[in-house]
N, CA, C and O atoms as a DFTB+ gen file, in Angstrom:
672 C
 N C O
     1  1       0.835      -1.284       0.019
     2  2       0.063       0.035       0.061
     3  2       0.911       1.246       0.087
     4  3       1.719       1.485       0.984
     5  1       0.699       1.964      -0.888
     6  2       1.541       3.235      -1.070
     7  2       0.884       4.425      -0.075
     8  3      -0.315       4.672       0.053
     9  1       1.966       5.063       0.565
    10  2       1.491       6.076       1.419
    11  2       0.790       7.241       0.750
    12  3       1.135       7.584      -0.381
    13  1      -0.104       7.814       1.352
    14  2      -0.841       8.949       0.591
    15  2       0.026      10.125       0.800
    16  3       0.669      10.329       1.829
    17  1       0.000      10.959      -0.343
    18  2       1.070      12.129      -0.421
    19  2       0.229      13.188       0.479
    20  3      -0.999      13.261       0.500
    21  1       1.050      13.920       1.151
    22  2       0.702      14.996       2.088
    23  2       0.670      16.225       1.257
    24  3       1.762      16.670       0.904
    25  1      -0.498      16.897       0.857
    26  2      -0.386      18.054       0.086
    27  2      -0.974      19.140       0.860
    28  3      -1.654      18.947       1.868
    29  1      -0.666      20.425       0.313
    30  2      -1.058      21.559       0.940
    31  2      -2.536      21.721       1.098
    32  3      -2.996      22.396       2.019
    33  1      -3.275      21.128       0.237
    34  2      -4.845      21.132       0.187
    35  2      -5.171      20.065       1.249
    36  3      -6.140      20.319       1.964
    37  1      -4.525      18.936       1.459
    38  2      -4.946      18.004       2.526
    39  2      -4.830      18.642       3.835
    40  3      -5.712      18.558       4.689
    41  1      -3.706      19.299       3.989
    42  2      -3.512      20.118       5.223
    43  2      -4.460      21.130       5.461
    44  3      -4.823      21.341       6.618
    45  1      -4.945      21.838       4.446
    46  2      -5.979      22.932       4.594
    47  2      -7.228      22.203       5.085
    48  3      -7.942      22.659       5.978
    49  1      -7.458      21.038       4.450
    50  2      -8.936      20.444       4.811
    51  2      -8.893      19.713       6.095
    52  3      -9.962      19.400       6.620
    53  1      -7.839      19.427       6.621
    54  2      -7.684      18.626       7.832
    55  2      -8.229      19.419       9.117
    56  3      -7.786      20.553       9.302
    57  1      -9.022      18.967       9.877
    58  2      -9.502      19.589      10.938
    59  2      -8.133      19.698      11.995
    60  3      -7.334      18.791      12.226
    61  1      -8.122      20.981      12.514
    62  2      -7.018      21.183      13.413
    63  2      -7.287      21.878      14.712
    64  3      -8.201      22.701      14.777
    65  1      -6.499      21.574      15.809
    66  2      -6.488      22.172      17.110
    67  2      -5.445      23.183      17.349
    68  3      -4.284      22.815      17.174
    69  1      -5.651      24.318      17.695
    70  2      -4.604      25.450      18.002
    71  2      -4.625      25.597      19.407
    72  3      -5.624      25.934      20.042
    73  1      -3.506      25.341      19.891
    74  2      -3.400      25.266      21.572
    75  2      -2.681      26.590      22.062
    76  3      -2.618      26.806      23.273
    77  1      -2.152      27.459      21.175
    78  2      -1.385      28.506      21.872
    79  2      -1.291      29.642      20.784
    80  3      -0.372      29.676      19.966
    81  1      -2.284      30.550      20.832
    82  2      -2.181      31.700      19.870
    83  2      -2.485      32.896      20.639
    84  3      -3.089      32.708      21.695
    85  1      -2.186      34.091      20.318
    86  2      -2.181      35.449      20.921
    87  2      -3.066      36.203      20.167
    88  3      -2.712      36.461      19.016
    89  1      -4.329      36.689      20.624
    90  2      -5.276      37.249      19.964
    91  2      -4.658      38.562      19.412
    92  3      -4.966      38.854      18.257
    93  1      -3.903      39.312      20.028
    94  2      -3.244      40.502      19.360
    95  2      -2.053      40.410      18.540
    96  3      -1.327      41.362      18.251
    97  1      -1.873      39.008      18.126
    98  2      -0.806      38.628      17.064
    99  2      -1.177      38.337      15.698
   100  3      -0.332      38.138      14.825
   101  1      -2.498      38.304      15.482
   102  2      -2.870      37.918      14.232
   103  2      -3.873      38.873      13.409
   104  3      -4.536      38.460      12.458
   105  1      -3.906      40.128      13.859
   106  2      -4.894      40.940      13.147
   107  2      -4.654      41.150      11.764
   108  3      -3.503      41.215      11.331
   109  1      -5.824      41.281      10.916
   110  2      -5.794      41.619       9.536
   111  2      -5.065      42.910       9.381
   112  3      -5.323      43.797      10.195
   113  1      -4.274      43.111       8.535
   114  2      -3.605      44.622       8.236
   115  2      -4.762      45.561       8.042
   116  3      -4.847      46.639       8.630
   117  1      -5.674      45.086       7.164
   118  2      -6.721      46.035       6.821
   119  2      -7.631      46.306       8.055
   120  3      -8.215      47.388       8.102
   121  1      -7.773      45.501       8.943
   122  2      -8.500      45.891      10.413
   123  2      -7.675      46.759      10.975
   124  3      -8.201      47.824      11.300
   125  1      -6.461      46.626      11.208
   126  2      -5.615      47.602      12.066
   127  2      -5.734      48.902      11.374
   128  3      -5.948      49.915      12.041
   129  1      -5.612      48.955      10.089
   130  2      -5.757      50.398       9.450
   131  2      -7.091      50.878       9.740
   132  3      -7.164      52.047      10.120
   133  1      -8.345      50.095       9.620
   134  2      -9.620      50.507       9.891
   135  2      -9.819      51.132      11.402
   136  3     -10.327      52.216      11.690
   137  1      -9.337      50.255      12.176
   138  2      -9.361      50.594      13.781
   139  2      -8.474      51.772      14.094
   140  3      -8.849      52.623      14.901
   141  1      -7.211      51.855      13.429
   142  2      -6.438      53.017      13.701
   143  2      -7.200      54.258      13.396
   144  3      -7.305      55.129      14.259
   145  1      -7.758      54.395      12.176
   146  2      -8.564      55.391      11.757
   147  2      -9.771      55.747      12.769
   148  3      -9.868      56.873      13.257
   149  1     -10.677      54.716      13.047
   150  2     -11.629      54.877      13.677
   151  2     -11.314      55.502      15.115
   152  3     -12.058      56.298      15.687
   153  1     -10.224      55.071      15.564
   154  2      -9.778      55.439      17.093
   155  2      -8.759      56.418      17.188
   156  3      -8.326      56.680      18.311
   157  1      -8.275      57.041      16.129
   158  2      -7.361      58.144      16.099
   159  2      -6.098      57.591      16.495
   160  3      -5.360      58.288      17.192
   161  1      -5.743      56.443      16.153
   162  2      -4.297      55.991      16.413
   163  2      -3.481      56.229      15.292
   164  3      -3.677      55.711      14.192
   165  1      -2.457      57.102      15.590
   166  2      -1.706      57.630      14.400
   167  2      -0.285      57.153      14.428
   168  3       0.501      57.869      13.809
   169  1       0.216      56.071      15.028
   170  2       1.543      55.678      15.159
   171  2       1.951      54.470      14.268
   172  3       3.023      53.882      14.414
   173  1       1.004      54.137      13.319
   174  2       1.230      53.060      12.450
   175  2       2.500      53.335      11.636
   176  3       2.732      54.488      11.273
   177  1       3.374      52.279      11.317
   178  2       4.534      52.450      10.474
   179  2       4.219      52.368       9.047
   180  3       5.154      52.507       8.258
   181  1       3.019      52.161       8.595
   182  2       2.526      52.282       7.242
   183  2       1.200      52.511       7.135
   184  3       0.437      52.105       8.012
   185  1       0.725      53.236       5.978
   186  2      -0.704      53.690       5.904
   187  2      -1.486      52.988       4.822
   188  3      -2.524      53.469       4.366
   189  1      -0.945      51.781       4.395
   190  2      -1.548      51.045       3.376
   191  2      -1.384      49.638       3.787
   192  3      -0.418      49.348       4.494
   193  1      -2.322      48.630       3.377
   194  2      -2.421      47.310       3.608
   195  2      -1.093      46.718       3.319
   196  3      -0.447      46.235       4.248
   197  1      -0.610      46.715       2.053
   198  2       0.697      46.082       1.767
   199  2       1.777      46.516       2.560
   200  3       2.602      45.672       2.911
   201  1       1.923      47.814       2.935
   202  2       3.107      48.292       3.648
   203  2       3.024      47.625       5.028
   204  3       3.977      47.011       5.508
   205  1       1.839      47.774       5.647
   206  2       1.478      47.366       7.088
   207  2       1.777      45.788       7.041
   208  3       2.497      45.268       7.893
   209  1       1.178      45.047       5.988
   210  2       1.558      43.554       5.948
   211  2       2.954      43.210       5.948
   212  3       3.356      42.265       6.625
   213  1       3.744      43.927       5.218
   214  2       5.173      43.911       5.015
   215  2       5.873      44.226       6.321
   216  3       6.760      43.443       6.660
   217  1       5.607      45.242       7.089
   218  2       6.006      45.483       8.232
   219  2       5.767      44.411       9.391
   220  3       6.623      44.180      10.245
   221  1       4.609      43.820       9.344
   222  2       4.207      42.699      10.305
   223  2       5.097      41.523       9.957
   224  3       5.679      40.921      10.858
   225  1       5.238      41.143       8.581
   226  2       5.837      39.998       8.156
   227  2       7.328      40.162       8.448
   228  3       7.866      39.222       9.034
   229  1       7.980      41.093       8.162
   230  2       9.388      41.430       8.402
   231  2       9.827      41.288       9.856
   232  3      10.827      40.665      10.214
   233  1       9.018      41.900      10.618
   234  2       9.217      41.730      12.082
   235  2       9.087      40.443      12.652
   236  3       9.807      40.028      13.560
   237  1       8.133      39.787      12.098
   238  2       7.921      38.264      12.527
   239  2       9.075      37.345      12.194
   240  3       9.462      36.486      12.987
   241  1       9.612      37.541      11.019
   242  2      10.769      36.852      10.531
   243  2      12.139      37.364      10.557
   244  3      13.049      37.017       9.803
   245  1      12.198      38.289      11.573
   246  2      13.658      39.014      11.670
   247  2      14.723      38.254      12.330
   248  3      15.911      38.525      12.155
   249  1      14.288      37.250      13.130
   250  2      15.096      36.704      14.061
   251  2      15.502      37.460      15.303
   252  3      16.379      37.057      16.066
   253  1      14.805      38.600      15.470
   254  2      15.124      39.461      16.827
   255  2      13.799      39.374      17.625
   256  3      12.696      39.514      17.096
   257  1      13.997      39.130      18.945
   258  2      12.811      39.220      19.654
   259  2      12.204      40.738      19.851
   260  3      11.010      41.032      19.900
   261  1      13.236      41.552      19.942
   262  2      12.719      42.996      20.133
   263  2      11.995      43.361      18.750
   264  3      10.840      43.786      18.757
   265  1      12.681      43.187      17.624
   266  2      11.917      43.326      16.365
   267  2      10.578      42.546      16.242
   268  3       9.628      43.070      15.661
   269  1      10.503      41.516      16.688
   270  2       9.336      40.466      16.581
   271  2       8.210      41.254      17.305
   272  3       7.115      41.365      16.753
   273  1       8.447      41.810      18.534
   274  2       7.558      42.482      19.504
   275  2       6.870      43.672      19.022
   276  3       5.720      43.969      19.347
   277  1       7.681      44.403      18.165
   278  2       7.356      45.702      17.664
   279  2       5.859      45.935      17.259
   280  3       5.212      46.897      17.674
   281  1       5.306      44.871      16.320
   282  2       3.933      45.064      15.931
   283  2       2.824      45.008      17.056
   284  3       1.733      45.556      16.900
   285  1       3.128      44.397      18.064
   286  2       2.329      44.309      19.084
   287  2       1.856      45.663      19.718
   288  3       0.702      45.826      20.116
   289  1       2.739      46.529      19.775
   290  2       2.413      47.976      20.187
   291  2       1.279      48.546      19.340
   292  3       0.398      49.266      19.808
   293  1       1.355      48.201      18.152
   294  2       0.253      48.811      17.172
   295  2      -0.991      47.981      17.186
   296  3      -2.078      48.560      17.204
   297  1      -0.924      46.588      17.178
   298  2      -2.255      45.861      17.357
   299  2      -2.816      46.254      18.614
   300  3      -3.987      46.634      18.623
   301  1      -2.072      46.216      19.813
   302  2      -2.788      46.593      21.077
   303  2      -3.257      47.972      21.138
   304  3      -4.315      48.287      21.684
   305  1      -2.396      48.855      20.528
   306  2      -2.813      50.321      20.339
   307  2      -4.215      50.476      19.709
   308  3      -4.894      51.428      20.093
   309  1      -4.695      49.665      18.813
   310  2      -5.868      49.807      18.103
   311  2      -6.959      49.006      18.762
   312  3      -8.119      49.077      18.358
   313  1      -6.600      48.248      19.769
   314  2      -7.714      47.301      20.542
   315  2      -7.912      47.992      21.870
   316  3      -7.562      47.395      22.888
   317  1      -8.414      49.131      21.944
   318  2      -8.735      49.853      23.109
   319  2     -10.168      50.239      23.423
   320  3     -10.467      50.965      24.372
   321  1     -11.076      49.688      22.532
   322  2     -12.470      49.996      22.659
   323  2     -13.322      48.658      22.638
   324  3     -12.851      47.728      21.984
   325  1     -14.468      48.481      23.256
   326  2     -15.259      47.276      23.132
   327  2     -15.466      46.871      21.685
   328  3     -15.456      45.675      21.394
   329  1     -15.648      47.785      20.785
   330  2     -15.938      47.494      19.266
   331  2     -14.756      46.976      18.703
   332  3     -14.795      46.039      17.905
   333  1     -13.688      47.525      19.063
   334  2     -12.402      46.931      18.417
   335  2     -11.931      45.693      18.855
   336  3     -11.348      44.888      18.128
   337  1     -12.227      45.503      20.266
   338  2     -11.910      44.241      20.848
   339  2     -12.933      42.944      20.271
   340  3     -12.565      41.780      20.112
   341  1     -14.162      43.437      20.039
   342  2     -15.224      42.606      19.732
   343  2     -14.861      42.148      18.017
   344  3     -14.981      41.017      17.547
   345  1     -14.519      43.054      17.487
   346  2     -14.261      42.922      16.055
   347  2     -12.960      42.001      15.788
   348  3     -12.993      41.053      15.004
   349  1     -11.825      42.370      16.510
   350  2     -10.713      41.558      16.499
   351  2     -10.965      39.953      16.933
   352  3     -10.522      39.022      16.261
   353  1     -11.621      39.806      17.966
   354  2     -12.036      38.522      18.470
   355  2     -12.777      37.733      17.236
   356  3     -12.438      36.644      16.775
   357  1     -13.772      38.479      16.856
   358  2     -14.751      37.888      15.828
   359  2     -14.117      37.413      14.450
   360  3     -14.441      36.398      13.832
   361  1     -13.114      38.380      14.075
   362  2     -12.387      38.028      12.909
   363  2     -11.224      36.897      13.117
   364  3     -10.760      36.171      12.237
   365  1     -10.912      36.926      14.332
   366  2      -9.964      35.831      14.638
   367  2     -10.608      34.589      14.535
   368  3     -10.036      33.714      13.884
   369  1     -11.762      34.332      15.089
   370  2     -12.533      33.055      14.979
   371  2     -12.917      32.871      13.454
   372  3     -12.753      31.766      12.938
   373  1     -13.360      33.797      12.815
   374  2     -13.552      33.694      11.369
   375  2     -12.281      33.168      10.492
   376  3     -12.339      32.291       9.630
   377  1     -11.221      33.828      10.859
   378  2      -9.977      33.299      10.101
   379  2      -9.741      31.920      10.518
   380  3      -9.696      31.075       9.625
   381  1      -9.574      31.534      11.809
   382  2      -9.370      30.202      12.095
   383  2     -10.305      29.208      11.531
   384  3      -9.893      28.127      11.109
   385  1     -11.568      29.545      11.510
   386  2     -12.571      28.616      10.897
   387  2     -12.244      28.378       9.487
   388  3     -12.304      27.240       9.022
   389  1     -11.901      29.399       8.779
   390  2     -11.390      29.211       7.405
   391  2     -10.441      28.474       7.230
   392  3     -10.429      27.863       6.161
   393  1      -9.403      28.274       8.113
   394  2      -8.315      27.311       8.140
   395  2      -8.681      25.931       8.650
   396  3      -7.808      25.101       8.901
   397  1      -9.942      25.697       8.798
   398  2     -10.502      24.566       9.506
   399  2      -9.807      24.167      10.826
   400  3      -9.450      23.024      11.112
   401  1      -9.688      25.098      11.471
   402  2      -9.401      24.905      13.041
   403  2     -10.731      24.576      13.837
   404  3     -11.582      25.465      13.863
   405  1     -10.934      23.641      14.347
   406  2     -12.129      23.094      15.096
   407  2     -12.137      23.417      16.617
   408  3     -13.157      23.419      17.305
   409  1     -10.720      23.724      17.121
   410  2     -10.709      23.980      18.495
   411  2      -9.465      24.956      18.556
   412  3      -8.424      24.824      17.913
   413  1      -9.763      25.920      19.416
   414  2      -8.622      27.020      19.571
   415  2      -8.581      27.537      21.004
   416  3      -9.601      27.781      21.648
   417  1      -7.197      27.708      21.516
   418  2      -7.192      28.427      22.716
   419  2      -6.395      29.696      22.658
   420  3      -5.171      29.705      22.524
   421  1      -7.109      30.716      22.761
   422  2      -6.534      32.010      22.377
   423  2      -6.190      32.972      23.764
   424  3      -7.061      33.155      24.615
   425  1      -5.107      33.438      23.858
   426  2      -4.614      34.218      24.954
   427  2      -4.424      35.661      24.802
   428  3      -3.982      36.095      23.738
   429  1      -4.722      36.457      25.790
   430  2      -4.449      37.954      25.657
   431  2      -4.335      38.377      27.078
   432  3      -4.863      37.740      27.990
   433  1      -3.562      39.581      27.272
   434  2      -3.472      40.289      28.599
   435  2      -4.528      41.471      28.512
   436  3      -4.332      42.496      27.859
   437  1      -5.621      41.214      29.219
   438  2      -6.642      42.278      29.279
   439  2      -5.924      43.670      29.783
   440  3      -6.251      44.732      29.253
   441  1      -5.024      43.634      30.731
   442  2      -4.554      44.907      31.220
   443  2      -3.714      45.706      30.004
   444  3      -3.257      46.828      30.222
   445  1      -3.583      45.184      28.984
   446  2      -2.899      45.901      27.874
   447  2      -4.079      46.658      27.099
   448  3      -3.791      47.346      26.120
   449  1      -5.292      46.548      27.494
   450  2      -6.418      47.091      26.695
   451  2      -7.188      48.021      27.403
   452  3      -8.311      48.276      26.968
   453  1      -6.716      48.666      28.591
   454  2      -7.401      49.543      29.314
   455  2      -6.971      51.058      29.285
   456  3      -7.340      51.886      30.118
   457  1      -6.124      51.316      28.192
   458  2      -5.545      52.782      28.251
   459  2      -6.520      53.787      27.955
   460  3      -6.303      54.980      28.165
   461  1      -7.706      53.295      27.420
   462  2      -8.741      54.257      26.916
   463  2      -9.696      54.376      27.873
   464  3     -10.658      55.114      27.659
   465  1      -9.574      53.649      29.110
   466  2     -10.528      53.669      30.183
   467  2     -11.425      52.505      30.435
   468  3     -12.278      52.592      31.318
   469  1     -11.293      51.406      29.712
   470  2     -12.026      50.376      30.010
   471  2     -11.752      49.519      31.058
   472  3     -10.562      49.292      31.273
   473  1     -12.629      48.961      31.799
   474  2     -12.317      48.131      32.978
   475  2     -11.715      46.801      32.382
   476  3     -11.854      46.513      31.194
   477  1     -11.092      46.071      33.212
   478  2     -10.769      44.643      32.803
   479  2     -11.936      43.729      32.454
   480  3     -11.901      42.957      31.496
   481  1     -12.933      43.850      33.249
   482  2     -14.309      43.012      32.992
   483  2     -14.754      43.587      31.600
   484  3     -15.047      42.713      30.784
   485  1     -14.860      44.875      31.172
   486  2     -15.327      45.169      29.992
   487  2     -14.635      44.688      28.839
   488  3     -15.231      44.445      27.789
   489  1     -13.236      44.522      29.006
   490  2     -12.185      44.199      28.005
   491  2     -12.670      42.508      27.802
   492  3     -12.943      42.080      26.681
   493  1     -12.721      41.786      28.823
   494  2     -12.880      40.459      28.648
   495  2     -14.442      40.141      28.114
   496  3     -14.738      39.207      27.368
   497  1     -15.270      41.024      28.608
   498  2     -16.694      40.868      28.117
   499  2     -16.647      41.106      26.456
   500  3     -17.243      40.338      25.701
   501  1     -15.994      42.078      26.044
   502  2     -16.007      42.414      24.596
   503  2     -15.347      41.305      23.813
   504  3     -15.802      40.952      22.725
   505  1     -14.183      40.702      24.405
   506  2     -13.699      39.582      23.618
   507  2     -14.459      38.263      23.547
   508  3     -14.561      37.556      22.545
   509  1     -15.006      38.019      24.818
   510  2     -15.719      36.846      24.825
   511  2     -16.989      36.899      23.936
   512  3     -17.473      35.894      23.415
   513  1     -17.488      38.147      23.804
   514  2     -18.785      38.306      22.864
   515  2     -18.166      38.028      21.462
   516  3     -18.717      37.263      20.671
   517  1     -16.972      38.693      21.175
   518  2     -16.578      38.526      19.825
   519  2     -16.300      36.962      19.411
   520  3     -16.615      36.485      18.321
   521  1     -15.683      36.281      20.426
   522  2     -15.576      34.795      20.337
   523  2     -16.909      34.112      19.990
   524  3     -17.085      33.337      19.050
   525  1     -17.810      34.509      20.880
   526  2     -19.223      33.797      20.724
   527  2     -19.709      34.116      19.542
   528  3     -20.019      33.148      18.846
   529  1     -19.907      35.361      19.007
   530  2     -20.448      35.839      17.773
   531  2     -19.603      35.120      16.580
   532  3     -20.216      34.691      15.602
   533  1     -18.487      35.020      16.654
   534  2     -17.609      34.324      15.659
   535  2     -17.895      32.883      15.592
   536  3     -17.932      32.296      14.510
   537  1     -18.088      32.327      16.657
   538  2     -18.383      30.618      16.580
   539  2     -19.920      30.625      16.113
   540  3     -20.228      29.572      15.555
   541  1     -20.723      31.354      16.189
   542  2     -21.995      31.322      15.826
   543  2     -22.155      31.534      14.259
   544  3     -22.930      30.901      13.542
   545  1     -21.245      32.581      13.837
   546  2     -21.161      32.805      12.494
   547  2     -20.689      31.672      11.684
   548  3     -21.318      31.214      10.730
   549  1     -19.491      31.216      12.126
   550  2     -18.914      29.990      11.635
   551  2     -19.838      28.681      11.350
   552  3     -19.889      27.945      10.364
   553  1     -20.544      28.664      12.570
   554  2     -21.557      27.448      12.612
   555  2     -22.631      27.544      11.654
   556  3     -23.142      26.553      11.134
   557  1     -22.998      28.814      11.404
   558  2     -24.042      29.239      10.335
   559  2     -23.480      28.931       8.926
   560  3     -24.222      28.677       7.977
   561  1     -22.213      28.966       8.845
   562  2     -21.458      28.671       7.540
   563  2     -21.021      27.208       7.393
   564  3     -20.305      26.844       6.460
   565  1     -21.468      26.396       8.330
   566  2     -21.236      24.986       8.272
   567  2     -19.784      24.687       8.810
   568  3     -19.237      23.626       8.509
   569  1     -19.169      25.614       9.596
   570  2     -17.730      25.369      10.207
   571  2     -17.866      25.365      11.616
   572  3     -18.122      26.422      12.193
   573  1     -17.725      24.294      12.248
   574  2     -17.851      24.222      13.787
   575  2     -16.416      24.414      14.311
   576  3     -15.447      23.771      13.907
   577  1     -16.388      25.411      15.297
   578  2     -15.192      25.673      16.037
   579  2     -15.605      26.155      17.396
   580  3     -16.566      26.881      17.652
   581  1     -14.723      25.635      18.236
   582  2     -14.744      25.945      19.748
   583  2     -13.505      26.704      20.061
   584  3     -12.361      26.325      19.809
   585  1     -13.880      27.900      20.682
   586  2     -12.830      28.846      21.169
   587  2     -12.875      29.028      22.630
   588  3     -13.922      29.289      23.223
   589  1     -11.647      28.879      23.247
   590  2     -11.372      29.117      24.585
   591  2     -10.507      30.315      24.934
   592  3      -9.505      30.502      24.245
   593  1     -10.759      31.056      25.824
   594  2     -10.041      32.290      26.158
   595  2      -9.079      32.049      27.378
   596  3      -9.511      31.592      28.436
   597  1      -7.815      32.359      27.196
   598  2      -6.881      32.383      28.449
   599  2      -6.612      33.802      28.719
   600  3      -6.068      34.488      27.854
   601  1      -6.931      34.258      29.781
   602  2      -6.304      35.698      30.224
   603  2      -4.949      35.516      30.885
   604  3      -4.753      34.695      31.782
   605  1      -4.066      36.292      30.411
   606  2      -2.768      36.339      31.030
   607  2      -2.344      37.590      31.690
   608  3      -2.892      38.659      31.419
   609  1      -1.348      37.488      32.582
   610  2      -0.931      38.758      33.227
   611  2       0.528      39.075      32.689
   612  3       1.361      38.192      32.489
   613  1       0.736      40.338      32.489
   614  2       2.037      40.789      32.140
   615  2       2.847      40.785      33.482
   616  3       2.480      41.305      34.536
   617  1       4.028      40.096      33.253
   618  2       4.819      39.742      34.544
   619  2       5.421      41.019      35.087
   620  3       5.708      41.100      36.282
   621  1       5.622      42.030      34.234
   622  2       6.160      43.219      34.751
   623  2       5.272      44.137      35.471
   624  3       5.729      45.021      36.195
   625  1       3.973      43.949      35.288
   626  2       2.943      44.850      35.717
   627  2       2.500      44.475      37.259
   628  3       1.878      45.261      37.974
   629  1       2.875      43.276      37.628
   630  2       2.524      42.775      38.991
   631  2       0.898      43.078      39.251
   632  3       0.475      43.745      40.196
   633  1       0.129      42.492      38.286
   634  2      -1.247      42.549      38.524
   635  2      -1.683      40.942      38.367
   636  3      -2.738      40.617      37.822
   637  1      -0.894      40.149      38.822
   638  2      -1.292      38.681      38.587
   639  2      -2.387      38.157      39.284
   640  3      -3.173      37.370      38.757
   641  1      -2.500      38.620      40.652
   642  2      -3.623      38.347      41.352
   643  2      -4.903      38.856      40.935
   644  3      -5.946      38.203      40.972
   645  1      -4.780      40.128      40.508
   646  2      -6.033      40.768      39.791
   647  2      -6.525      40.056      38.566
   648  3      -7.731      39.860      38.410
   649  1      -5.651      39.671      37.712
   650  2      -6.029      38.995      36.506
   651  2      -6.479      37.548      37.029
   652  3      -7.459      37.104      36.432
   653  1      -6.035      36.867      37.863
   654  2      -6.438      35.456      38.255
   655  2      -7.806      35.547      38.664
   656  3      -8.640      34.688      38.378
   657  1      -8.070      36.685      39.398
   658  2      -9.531      36.824      40.016
   659  2     -10.442      37.203      38.758
   660  3     -11.615      36.828      38.745
   661  1      -9.918      37.934      37.714
   662  2     -10.784      38.374      36.592
   663  2     -11.093      37.029      36.007
   664  3     -12.260      36.818      35.677
   665  1     -10.112      36.008      35.821
   666  2     -10.280      34.679      35.096
   667  2     -11.297      33.955      35.761
   668  3     -12.127      33.377      35.060
   669  1     -11.391      33.876      37.219
   670  2     -12.248      33.293      37.924
   671  2     -13.756      33.880      37.840
   672  3     -14.657      33.365      38.502
């Protein structure tokens, strides 16, 4: 019996589990641009989709941790309103379902999203609503996906107990 060739199409069609992904690490460049405009964020390194995508890609493949982390300042910077958080969470589920991910554990640090005055509870509520709405939309399109949320604390912020209580 000859082995079945593993093709890119077979990989795309296979159901997948994603056990470690960062919500603020996979935004669509177009979404970042839209949210920056809507929220008055003017620190982006590029003002067009291709330029921003290139910035993200180059940072991710730079081999430097410092450079790798630079895009997060911009993604977090545009994720400071309930609407932005909901949209990012919804689109994340949408993109994962399109890749045939059937189970995902997504993490983020709520304390990074309170610069515009949101409470930690409001941040988590917006993200969870986005995940739930994304799951429902994916299901309506015949793509079942279960998303779980892991809240994380930033080691240097010393808010670990508060974040643990938030998770509970």
